[in-house]
């Protein structure tokens, strides 16, 4: 079963930047550890939400707007794909993502085949 | 005969359904199959007699129904290809070899990835066998809303693959707390006047105690529910709320008190000192004459340290007022930031009245009345206000 794991930074980036160097190193090590966890397909790190561009197509016309999709309450900071047996296994990996403990969150979505 | 059938259905529904879900991995399919098996039983048993082992009969019939359904439906057959291929359905079910899968079922229904309302509804639907309509009525929501809640919860269990299992040891404590909270929530809803829900919660509590016999908090919750419920008949007189001190003790259910105390003793013997055990101990002391308020105040103090709950502190204030006087109780009450909580104001009012501060007591009763939407509680507060006015007039 594949899960799409969305990382919401929230205040985590700022809080992490204020950490002592040793703890910052731990944050990077934790992200690396998740990327190397069996079942994980790492995504690419995402830049800041303020540099995002949102594209929608309405009536055949492409609408391009500045910024993240407004439906999102918080900007997505990153993502990865996890192959896991069940939701509990996915929750355990999500809980290891540093953003989750520095005020951000991880959203788990089961992947779906629509076509 | 009818009573026997009802009893068997009541006892066996949760187990038959749990076993089917464990086997099929599909809530809807399992529920349909179980319903069909119970319908066939309702038709045949009165005619042919109740089988020697009703549960085995129900499980075999339900599983055959599920298998038939899968075979009839090609799409489903493809989905459950493995099931048909290994022909597990052909093996007769022996009840003795079946573990009790209700435990897995209750942990699945109370999984933290589901909304609390959905946990409650799903637990009542699957383990209690209540109909969607009954649950909707008990929780005062439209039947449609409740049906959607159940469909959504079952859909998420399947789509997000919420596991059907008792969580591993390192997660068990947290997850069990959620299970107990759901049972307690059902009980509280029932305590507000919907009797069948209180009975349902006690039944679930007994099932949990049977399944997890060594957990003190499980025993503590059951003890607390039994002890509170034992006073049900005395809590209302002609539809009006009666406070503990004014209750007709002859209407307390002494058997239930004995049962509750026995559960509490077991919990204490298991070394329990958690929130439910403490609340059960308090409820047990409340049933004694005379009431040991000093001990109750001490237990509330312990409970405050565990829960940091201002509502618990409010209860401690009442116990303190009984031993050290209304002034001491009022000091605790006035330090609590619970301005929107109606019981804070009704408690304050009682204490102010005892201190002869009538005007302040009247204001506090009015504030409590403003915050109350329950009819019986509102009438109770009205009576208190009338009494206060009468006392002020005569004095």
Short mmCIF file of C-alpha atoms in Angstrom, two decimals:
data_model
loop_
_atom_site.label_atom_id
_atom_site.label_comp_id
_atom_site.label_asym_id
_atom_site.label_seq_id
_atom_site.Cartn_x
_atom_site.Cartn_y
_atom_site.Cartn_z
CA UNK A 1 0.00 0.00 0.00
CA UNK A 2 1.44 3.36 -1.06
CA UNK A 3 0.98 6.46 1.07
CA UNK A 4 1.77 10.01 -0.04
CA UNK A 5 3.32 11.77 2.93
CA UNK A 6 2.94 15.58 2.84
CA UNK A 7 5.12 17.61 5.16
CA UNK A 8 3.68 20.91 6.39
CA UNK A 9 6.39 23.07 7.91
CA UNK A 10 4.21 25.57 9.77
CA UNK A 11 6.51 27.33 12.23
CA UNK A 12 9.01 24.44 12.10
CA UNK A 13 11.56 26.08 9.76
CA UNK A 14 11.91 29.10 12.02
CA UNK A 15 12.11 27.01 15.16
CA UNK A 16 14.67 24.70 13.64
CA UNK A 17 16.80 27.67 12.53
CA UNK A 18 16.88 28.85 16.14
CA UNK A 19 18.12 25.50 17.46
CA UNK A 20 21.68 24.95 18.70
CA UNK A 21 23.96 23.52 16.03
CA UNK A 22 23.96 20.00 17.46
CA UNK A 23 20.17 19.78 17.35
CA UNK A 24 20.08 21.20 13.81
CA UNK A 25 22.42 18.44 12.76
CA UNK A 26 20.03 15.96 14.33
CA UNK A 27 17.16 17.37 12.24
CA UNK A 28 19.13 16.83 9.02
CA UNK A 29 20.16 13.37 10.18
CA UNK A 30 16.51 12.53 10.90
CA UNK A 31 15.41 13.60 7.42
CA UNK A 32 18.22 11.55 5.93
CA UNK A 33 17.20 8.61 8.10
CA UNK A 34 13.65 8.80 6.77
CA UNK A 35 14.89 8.94 3.17
CA UNK A 36 16.85 5.77 3.81
CA UNK A 37 14.00 3.92 5.54
CA UNK A 38 12.89 0.82 3.62
CA UNK A 39 9.69 1.58 1.72
CA UNK A 40 10.43 5.30 1.42
CA UNK A 41 10.79 6.96 -1.99
CA UNK A 42 12.13 10.42 -1.19
CA UNK A 43 10.60 13.48 -2.82
CA UNK A 44 12.61 16.60 -3.58
CA UNK A 45 12.93 19.33 -0.96
CA UNK A 46 10.52 22.13 -1.74
CA UNK A 47 11.34 25.84 -1.74
CA UNK A 48 9.37 28.49 0.07
CA UNK A 49 5.63 28.92 -0.44
CA UNK A 50 6.15 32.58 -1.38
CA UNK A 51 7.98 31.44 -4.50
CA UNK A 52 5.22 29.06 -5.54
CA UNK A 53 3.05 29.43 -8.62
CA UNK A 54 -0.39 27.87 -8.81
CA UNK A 55 -1.87 26.76 -12.09
CA UNK A 56 -5.55 26.11 -12.73
CA UNK A 57 -7.35 25.51 -15.95
CA UNK A 58 -10.86 26.89 -16.23
CA UNK A 59 -12.91 26.65 -19.42
CA UNK A 60 -9.83 25.69 -21.39
CA UNK A 61 -7.94 28.73 -20.17
CA UNK A 62 -4.84 28.41 -18.07
CA UNK A 63 -5.00 30.61 -14.98
CA UNK A 64 -1.68 31.25 -13.35
CA UNK A 65 -1.53 32.89 -9.94
CA UNK A 66 1.23 33.86 -7.58
CA UNK A 67 1.59 31.83 -4.39
CA UNK A 68 0.41 28.47 -3.11
CA UNK A 69 -3.05 27.03 -3.76
CA UNK A 70 -5.37 29.04 -1.52
CA UNK A 71 -7.26 25.94 -0.41
CA UNK A 72 -4.20 24.95 1.58
CA UNK A 73 -4.19 26.32 5.10
CA UNK A 74 -0.47 25.74 5.43
CA UNK A 75 2.21 25.45 2.81
CA UNK A 76 3.49 22.02 1.91
CA UNK A 77 7.17 21.87 2.73
CA UNK A 78 7.97 18.51 1.21
CA UNK A 79 6.70 15.10 0.45
CA UNK A 80 7.73 11.50 0.08
CA UNK A 81 6.13 8.24 -0.83
CA UNK A 82 5.96 5.37 1.63
CA UNK A 83 5.22 1.76 0.90
CA UNK A 84 3.82 0.35 4.15
CA UNK A 85 1.55 -2.43 5.37
CA UNK A 86 -1.03 -0.23 7.04
CA UNK A 87 -1.81 3.19 8.48
CA UNK A 88 -0.13 2.47 11.83
CA UNK A 89 3.18 1.82 10.05
CA UNK A 90 2.76 5.09 8.11
CA UNK A 91 1.97 6.99 11.34
CA UNK A 92 5.18 5.70 12.90
CA UNK A 93 7.28 7.03 10.01
CA UNK A 94 5.35 10.34 9.95
CA UNK A 95 6.08 10.84 13.63
CA UNK A 96 9.82 10.70 12.86
CA UNK A 97 9.65 13.70 10.51
CA UNK A 98 11.25 16.64 12.38
CA UNK A 99 8.65 19.17 11.10
CA UNK A 100 6.00 17.21 13.03
CA UNK A 101 7.71 17.92 16.35
CA UNK A 102 8.64 21.55 15.70
CA UNK A 103 5.11 22.84 15.22
CA UNK A 104 4.45 21.54 11.71
CA UNK A 105 2.62 18.37 10.74
CA UNK A 106 2.63 15.45 8.36
CA UNK A 107 -0.47 14.56 6.40
CA UNK A 108 -0.86 10.96 5.29
CA UNK A 109 -2.91 10.29 2.20
CA UNK A 110 -3.43 6.81 0.90
CA UNK A 111 -2.55 6.87 -2.78
CA UNK A 112 -5.38 6.13 -5.14
CA UNK A 113 -5.66 4.97 -8.70
CA UNK A 114 -8.20 7.13 -10.50
CA UNK A 115 -7.58 6.03 -14.06
CA UNK B 1 -38.57 -18.10 22.40
CA UNK B 2 -38.50 -14.51 21.24
CA UNK B 3 -36.58 -13.45 24.34
CA UNK B 4 -34.05 -16.24 23.80
CA UNK B 5 -33.50 -15.20 20.19
CA UNK B 6 -33.02 -11.59 21.20
CA UNK B 7 -30.55 -12.63 23.88
CA UNK B 8 -28.55 -14.79 21.50
CA UNK B 9 -28.50 -12.01 18.90
CA UNK B 10 -27.44 -9.47 21.49
CA UNK B 11 -24.67 -11.67 22.82
CA UNK B 12 -23.39 -12.95 19.52
CA UNK B 13 -23.68 -10.02 17.11
CA UNK B 14 -20.39 -8.36 18.06
CA UNK B 15 -18.44 -11.58 18.04
CA UNK B 16 -19.84 -12.90 14.78
CA UNK B 17 -19.23 -9.55 13.09
CA UNK B 18 -15.72 -9.20 14.53
CA UNK B 19 -14.76 -12.64 13.31
CA UNK B 20 -16.17 -11.95 9.85
CA UNK B 21 -14.37 -8.61 9.56
CA UNK B 22 -11.14 -10.25 10.64
CA UNK B 23 -11.66 -12.91 8.01
CA UNK B 24 -12.95 -10.78 5.14
CA UNK B 25 -11.21 -7.49 5.88
CA UNK B 26 -14.32 -5.62 4.78
CA UNK B 27 -16.78 -3.97 7.17
CA UNK B 28 -19.68 -3.68 4.73
CA UNK B 29 -19.47 -7.19 3.35
CA UNK B 30 -19.13 -8.60 6.86
CA UNK B 31 -22.10 -6.62 8.11
CA UNK B 32 -24.32 -7.69 5.23
CA UNK B 33 -23.38 -11.33 5.70
CA UNK B 34 -23.97 -11.17 9.47
CA UNK B 35 -27.35 -9.53 8.94
CA UNK B 36 -28.35 -12.25 6.50
CA UNK B 37 -27.26 -14.99 8.92
CA UNK B 38 -29.25 -13.43 11.76
CA UNK B 39 -32.28 -13.07 9.48
CA UNK B 40 -32.09 -16.75 8.49
CA UNK B 41 -31.78 -17.69 12.17
CA UNK B 42 -34.83 -15.59 13.04
CA UNK B 43 -36.78 -17.51 10.42
CA UNK B 44 -35.50 -21.04 11.09
CA UNK B 45 -34.81 -21.28 14.82
CA UNK B 46 -38.40 -20.78 15.97
CA UNK B 47 -39.37 -23.60 13.56
CA UNK B 48 -36.43 -26.02 13.91
CA UNK B 49 -35.22 -25.12 17.40
CA UNK B 50 -32.10 -23.23 18.47
CA UNK B 51 -28.93 -25.09 17.39
CA UNK B 52 -26.72 -26.56 20.10
CA UNK B 53 -23.95 -24.10 19.38
CA UNK B 54 -25.70 -20.92 18.16
CA UNK B 55 -22.49 -18.98 17.62
CA UNK B 56 -20.90 -21.67 15.45
CA UNK B 57 -24.12 -21.90 13.47
CA UNK B 58 -24.29 -18.14 12.98
CA UNK B 59 -20.63 -17.87 11.99
CA UNK B 60 -20.82 -20.71 9.48
CA UNK B 61 -24.03 -19.36 7.97
CA UNK B 62 -22.66 -15.81 7.81
CA UNK B 63 -19.47 -16.99 6.18
CA UNK B 64 -21.39 -19.02 3.63
CA UNK B 65 -23.47 -15.93 2.88
CA UNK B 66 -20.31 -13.90 2.36
CA UNK B 67 -18.82 -16.55 0.12
CA UNK B 68 -22.00 -16.80 -1.97
CA UNK B 69 -22.08 -13.06 -2.30
CA UNK B 70 -18.47 -13.00 -3.45
CA UNK B 71 -19.11 -15.77 -5.97
CA UNK B 72 -22.23 -14.06 -7.31
CA UNK B 73 -20.46 -10.82 -7.82
CA UNK B 74 -17.57 -11.02 -10.25
CA UNK B 75 -16.09 -7.67 -9.24
CA UNK B 76 -16.02 -8.70 -5.64
CA UNK B 77 -14.70 -12.10 -6.59
CA UNK B 78 -11.78 -10.38 -8.27
CA UNK B 79 -11.17 -8.21 -5.22
CA UNK B 80 -11.26 -11.15 -2.89
CA UNK B 81 -9.57 -13.50 -5.32
CA UNK B 82 -7.31 -14.90 -2.65
CA UNK B 83 -10.23 -15.76 -0.46
CA UNK B 84 -11.97 -17.82 -3.12
CA UNK B 85 -8.73 -19.34 -4.38
CA UNK B 86 -7.61 -20.83 -1.10
CA UNK B 87 -11.14 -21.99 -0.33
CA UNK B 88 -10.94 -20.98 3.29
CA UNK B 89 -14.69 -20.61 3.19
CA UNK B 90 -15.09 -24.35 2.75
CA UNK B 91 -13.43 -25.15 6.06
CA UNK B 92 -16.07 -25.49 8.76
CA UNK B 93 -15.62 -22.95 11.54
CA UNK B 94 -14.91 -24.35 14.95
CA UNK B 95 -15.79 -21.85 17.63
CA UNK B 96 -13.34 -23.26 20.13
CA UNK B 97 -10.37 -22.44 17.94
CA UNK B 98 -11.48 -18.85 17.39
CA UNK B 99 -9.82 -16.13 19.36
CA UNK B 100 -12.22 -13.42 20.40
CA UNK B 101 -11.84 -10.88 17.65
CA UNK B 102 -14.02 -8.27 19.35
CA UNK B 103 -10.85 -6.85 20.88
CA UNK B 104 -9.34 -6.18 17.44
CA UNK B 105 -12.67 -4.75 16.35
CA UNK B 106 -12.96 -2.25 19.19
CA UNK B 107 -9.39 -1.03 18.64
CA UNK B 108 -10.14 -0.62 14.93
CA UNK B 109 -13.35 1.32 15.62
CA UNK B 110 -11.56 3.57 18.12
CA UNK B 111 -8.49 4.21 15.96
CA UNK B 112 -7.23 7.80 16.46
CA UNK B 113 -7.26 8.36 12.68
CA UNK B 114 -11.07 8.43 12.92
CA UNK B 115 -13.03 11.37 14.32
CA UNK B 116 -14.29 10.76 17.86
CA UNK B 117 -17.95 10.91 16.75
CA UNK B 118 -17.19 8.27 14.16
CA UNK B 119 -15.42 6.12 16.77
CA UNK B 120 -18.49 6.25 18.98
CA UNK B 121 -20.93 5.51 16.17
CA UNK B 122 -18.88 2.67 14.73
CA UNK B 123 -18.39 1.05 18.15
CA UNK B 124 -22.12 1.12 18.84
CA UNK B 125 -22.95 -0.12 15.35
CA UNK B 126 -20.45 -2.98 15.13
CA UNK B 127 -19.97 -4.17 18.71
CA UNK B 128 -23.31 -3.18 20.13
CA UNK B 129 -25.33 -4.04 17.05
CA UNK B 130 -27.39 -0.85 17.37
CA UNK B 131 -29.06 0.34 14.18
CA UNK B 132 -27.99 3.58 12.56
CA UNK B 133 -31.35 5.01 13.45
CA UNK B 134 -31.00 4.12 17.14
CA UNK B 135 -27.55 5.72 17.34
CA UNK B 136 -28.78 8.83 15.53
CA UNK B 137 -31.68 9.18 17.97
CA UNK B 138 -29.45 8.67 21.00
CA UNK B 139 -27.05 11.38 19.87
CA UNK B 140 -29.82 13.66 18.62
CA UNK B 141 -28.50 13.96 15.07
CA UNK B 142 -30.45 13.34 11.86
CA UNK B 143 -30.42 9.73 10.70
CA UNK B 144 -28.81 10.83 7.42
CA UNK B 145 -25.93 12.51 9.23
CA UNK B 146 -25.26 9.39 11.27
CA UNK B 147 -25.44 7.17 8.18
CA UNK B 148 -22.90 9.39 6.40
CA UNK B 149 -20.64 9.34 9.43
CA UNK B 150 -20.63 5.54 9.41
CA UNK B 151 -20.11 5.26 5.66
CA UNK B 152 -17.22 7.71 5.82
CA UNK B 153 -15.56 5.93 8.75
CA UNK B 154 -15.84 2.51 7.10
CA UNK B 155 -14.55 4.02 3.87
CA UNK B 156 -11.51 5.47 5.59
CA UNK B 157 -10.70 2.21 7.39
CA UNK B 158 -10.58 0.52 4.01
CA UNK B 159 -8.91 3.25 1.92
CA UNK B 160 -6.25 4.30 4.43
CA UNK B 161 -5.88 0.70 5.59
CA UNK B 162 -6.46 1.11 9.29
CA UNK B 163 -5.30 -2.23 10.69
CA UNK B 164 -7.69 -4.71 12.27
CA UNK B 165 -5.60 -5.58 15.30
CA UNK B 166 -4.78 -4.88 18.90
CA UNK B 167 -1.99 -2.30 18.76
CA UNK B 168 1.56 -3.36 19.64
CA UNK B 169 2.73 -2.92 23.24
CA UNK B 170 4.32 0.53 22.80
CA UNK B 171 1.05 1.94 21.41
CA UNK B 172 -1.36 -0.05 23.56
CA UNK B 173 -1.62 2.33 26.51
CA UNK B 174 -2.45 5.40 24.38
CA UNK B 175 -4.86 3.48 22.18
CA UNK B 176 -6.57 1.82 25.13
CA UNK B 177 -7.12 5.28 26.61
CA UNK B 178 -9.00 6.20 23.42
CA UNK B 179 -11.11 3.03 23.66
CA UNK B 180 -11.97 3.74 27.30
CA UNK B 181 -12.76 7.36 26.46
CA UNK B 182 -15.25 6.23 23.81
CA UNK B 183 -16.97 3.84 26.22
CA UNK B 184 -17.07 6.58 28.86
CA UNK B 185 -18.50 9.04 26.34
CA UNK B 186 -21.27 6.58 25.48
CA UNK B 187 -21.98 6.14 29.19
CA UNK B 188 -22.11 9.88 29.83
CA UNK B 189 -24.50 10.37 26.95
CA UNK B 190 -26.67 7.68 28.53
CA UNK B 191 -26.39 9.20 32.00
CA UNK B 192 -28.03 12.32 30.63
CA UNK B 193 -31.25 10.32 30.39
CA UNK B 194 -30.86 7.93 27.46
CA UNK B 195 -30.85 4.76 29.49
CA UNK B 196 -30.16 2.32 26.69
CA UNK B 197 -26.81 3.98 25.99
CA UNK B 198 -25.71 3.67 29.62
CA UNK B 199 -26.59 -0.02 29.50
CA UNK B 200 -24.69 -0.34 26.23
CA UNK B 201 -21.59 1.31 27.73
CA UNK B 202 -21.68 -0.99 30.76
CA UNK B 203 -22.02 -3.97 28.45
CA UNK B 204 -18.98 -2.78 26.45
CA UNK B 205 -17.12 -2.20 29.72
CA UNK B 206 -17.85 -5.76 30.81
CA UNK B 207 -16.73 -7.12 27.44
CA UNK B 208 -13.46 -5.14 27.71
CA UNK B 209 -12.87 -6.40 31.26
CA UNK B 210 -13.42 -9.94 30.01
CA UNK B 211 -10.99 -9.38 27.13
CA UNK B 212 -8.31 -7.47 29.09
CA UNK B 213 -8.78 -8.91 32.59
CA UNK B 214 -5.50 -7.56 34.01
CA UNK B 215 -5.84 -3.90 33.15
CA UNK B 216 -6.73 -1.82 36.24
CA UNK B 217 -8.10 1.13 34.23
CA UNK B 218 -10.50 -1.13 32.33
CA UNK B 219 -11.77 -2.45 35.70
CA UNK B 220 -11.80 1.09 37.08
CA UNK B 221 -13.97 2.38 34.26
CA UNK B 222 -16.39 -0.52 34.66
CA UNK B 223 -16.52 0.02 38.43
CA UNK B 224 -17.17 3.73 38.00
CA UNK B 225 -19.97 3.16 35.49
CA UNK B 226 -21.64 0.55 37.72
CA UNK B 227 -21.43 2.78 40.79
CA UNK B 228 -22.82 5.84 39.03
CA UNK B 229 -25.51 3.82 37.31
CA UNK B 230 -26.61 2.25 40.61
CA UNK B 231 -28.07 5.64 41.55
CA UNK B 232 -29.94 6.11 38.29
CA UNK B 233 -33.43 5.47 39.72
CA UNK B 234 -32.87 8.00 42.52
CA UNK B 235 -31.40 10.78 40.37
CA UNK B 236 -34.80 11.89 39.18
CA UNK B 237 -38.03 12.26 41.09
CA UNK B 238 -41.13 13.04 38.99
CA UNK B 239 -38.81 14.06 36.17
CA UNK B 240 -36.91 16.48 38.44
CA UNK B 241 -33.20 16.28 39.17
CA UNK B 242 -32.31 15.21 42.74
CA UNK B 243 -28.86 15.97 44.17
CA UNK B 244 -26.84 13.16 45.75
CA UNK B 245 -27.45 14.29 49.33
CA UNK B 246 -31.23 14.41 48.82
CA UNK B 247 -31.58 11.08 46.99
CA UNK B 248 -33.82 8.29 48.28
CA UNK B 249 -31.17 5.69 49.07
CA UNK B 250 -33.69 2.86 49.09
CA UNK B 251 -33.89 3.36 45.32
CA UNK B 252 -30.16 2.77 44.82
CA UNK B 253 -29.38 -0.55 43.15
CA UNK B 254 -27.45 -2.38 45.86
CA UNK B 255 -26.49 -5.29 43.59
CA UNK B 256 -24.87 -2.89 41.19
CA UNK B 257 -23.05 -1.17 44.05
CA UNK B 258 -21.71 -4.55 45.19
CA UNK B 259 -20.63 -5.37 41.62
CA UNK B 260 -18.99 -1.99 41.22
CA UNK B 261 -17.10 -2.30 44.50
CA UNK B 262 -15.88 -5.78 43.55
CA UNK B 263 -14.52 -4.38 40.26
CA UNK B 264 -12.90 -1.50 42.15
CA UNK B 265 -11.25 -3.94 44.57
CA UNK B 266 -9.85 -5.91 41.62
CA UNK B 267 -8.53 -2.70 40.04
CA UNK B 268 -6.82 -1.71 43.29
CA UNK B 269 -5.41 -5.21 43.73
CA UNK B 270 -3.90 -4.86 40.24
CA UNK B 271 -2.10 -1.75 41.48
CA UNK B 272 -4.39 0.68 39.67
CA UNK B 273 -4.23 4.35 40.58
CA UNK B 274 -5.21 5.89 37.23
CA UNK B 275 -7.99 8.39 36.55
CA UNK B 276 -10.79 5.83 36.17
CA UNK B 277 -9.77 3.90 39.28
CA UNK B 278 -9.69 7.14 41.29
CA UNK B 279 -13.11 8.19 40.00
CA UNK B 280 -14.51 4.76 40.85
CA UNK B 281 -13.07 5.05 44.37
CA UNK B 282 -14.76 8.44 44.74
CA UNK B 283 -18.07 7.07 43.46
CA UNK B 284 -17.77 4.20 45.93
CA UNK B 285 -17.24 6.60 48.85
CA UNK B 286 -20.25 8.63 47.72
CA UNK B 287 -22.40 5.54 48.23
CA UNK B 288 -21.36 5.22 51.88
CA UNK B 289 -23.24 6.60 54.90
CA UNK B 290 -21.82 8.76 56.38
CA UNK B 291 -19.79 10.02 53.45
CA UNK B 292 -16.03 10.38 54.06
CA UNK B 293 -15.58 13.83 52.50
CA UNK B 294 -11.98 14.23 53.65
CA UNK B 295 -11.04 11.06 51.78
CA UNK B 296 -13.00 12.20 48.72
CA UNK B 297 -11.21 15.57 48.77
CA UNK B 298 -7.85 13.78 48.94
CA UNK B 299 -8.77 11.53 45.98
CA UNK B 300 -9.88 14.55 43.93
CA UNK B 301 -6.52 16.13 44.78
CA UNK B 302 -4.75 13.06 43.39
CA UNK B 303 -6.98 13.17 40.30
CA UNK B 304 -6.15 16.86 39.73
CA UNK B 305 -2.46 16.03 39.78
CA UNK B 306 -3.07 13.35 37.10
CA UNK B 307 -5.40 15.30 34.84
CA UNK B 308 -4.75 19.00 35.62
CA UNK B 309 -8.48 19.42 35.02
CA UNK B 310 -10.24 22.48 36.50
CA UNK B 311 -13.48 20.49 36.49
CA UNK B 312 -11.87 18.00 38.88
CA UNK B 313 -10.76 20.94 41.04
CA UNK B 314 -14.36 22.14 41.13
CA UNK B 315 -15.39 18.75 42.49
CA UNK B 316 -12.60 18.91 45.04
CA UNK B 317 -13.94 22.29 46.16
CA UNK B 318 -17.32 20.69 46.94
CA UNK B 319 -15.67 17.98 49.05
CA UNK B 320 -13.47 20.56 50.80
CA UNK B 321 -16.56 22.66 51.59
CA UNK B 322 -18.06 19.62 53.33
CA UNK B 323 -15.07 19.17 55.64
CA UNK B 324 -13.53 22.63 56.04
CA UNK B 325 -16.58 24.80 55.45
CA UNK B 326 -18.09 26.74 52.55
CA UNK B 327 -15.48 29.53 52.80
CA UNK B 328 -12.62 27.10 52.04
CA UNK B 329 -14.59 25.59 49.14
CA UNK B 330 -15.38 29.01 47.71
CA UNK B 331 -11.71 30.02 47.74
CA UNK B 332 -10.92 27.08 45.41
CA UNK B 333 -13.93 27.80 43.16
CA UNK B 334 -13.03 31.46 42.77
CA UNK B 335 -9.54 30.56 41.61
CA UNK B 336 -10.83 28.51 38.63
CA UNK B 337 -11.04 29.94 35.12
CA UNK B 338 -14.26 28.19 34.13
CA UNK B 339 -16.58 31.10 33.53
CA UNK B 340 -18.58 29.36 30.81
CA UNK B 341 -19.10 26.19 32.83
CA UNK B 342 -22.60 26.06 34.32
CA UNK B 343 -21.67 23.82 37.24
CA UNK B 344 -19.08 26.34 38.39
CA UNK B 345 -21.85 28.90 38.87
CA UNK B 346 -24.34 26.51 40.47
CA UNK B 347 -21.62 25.30 42.88
CA UNK B 348 -20.64 28.88 43.70
CA UNK B 349 -24.29 29.70 44.28
CA UNK B 350 -24.73 26.83 46.78
CA UNK B 351 -21.63 27.87 48.70
CA UNK B 352 -22.61 31.57 48.75
CA UNK B 353 -26.07 30.61 49.97
CA UNK B 354 -24.56 28.64 52.84
CA UNK B 355 -22.48 31.68 53.76
CA UNK B 356 -25.63 33.85 53.80
CA UNK B 357 -24.44 35.95 50.84
CA UNK B 358 -27.92 35.80 49.26
CA UNK B 359 -27.58 38.48 46.58
CA UNK B 360 -24.39 36.98 45.21
CA UNK B 361 -25.94 33.50 45.36
CA UNK B 362 -28.92 34.71 43.30
CA UNK B 363 -26.62 36.20 40.63
CA UNK B 364 -24.65 32.96 40.45
CA UNK B 365 -27.82 30.83 40.08
CA UNK B 366 -28.98 33.13 37.28
CA UNK B 367 -25.67 32.82 35.49
CA UNK B 368 -25.89 29.01 35.77
CA UNK B 369 -29.45 29.09 34.41
CA UNK B 370 -28.28 31.19 31.47
CA UNK B 371 -25.72 28.53 30.55
CA UNK B 372 -28.08 25.54 30.92
CA UNK B 373 -30.03 24.11 28.01
CA UNK B 374 -31.23 20.96 29.77
CA UNK B 375 -34.86 21.20 30.91
CA UNK B 376 -34.55 19.28 34.20
CA UNK B 377 -31.45 21.21 35.24
CA UNK B 378 -33.10 24.51 34.38
CA UNK B 379 -36.16 23.67 36.50
CA UNK B 380 -33.87 22.64 39.34
CA UNK B 381 -32.15 26.03 39.23
CA UNK B 382 -35.52 27.81 39.09
CA UNK B 383 -36.56 26.00 42.28
CA UNK B 384 -33.35 27.05 43.98
CA UNK B 385 -33.97 30.67 42.99
CA UNK B 386 -37.54 30.52 44.33
CA UNK B 387 -36.33 29.02 47.62
CA UNK B 388 -33.73 31.74 47.90
CA UNK B 389 -36.32 34.47 47.34
CA UNK B 390 -38.64 32.87 49.94
CA UNK B 391 -35.82 32.63 52.50
CA UNK B 392 -34.82 36.23 51.87
CA UNK B 393 -38.46 37.34 52.20
CA UNK B 394 -39.00 35.59 55.53
CA UNK B 395 -35.65 36.67 56.96
#
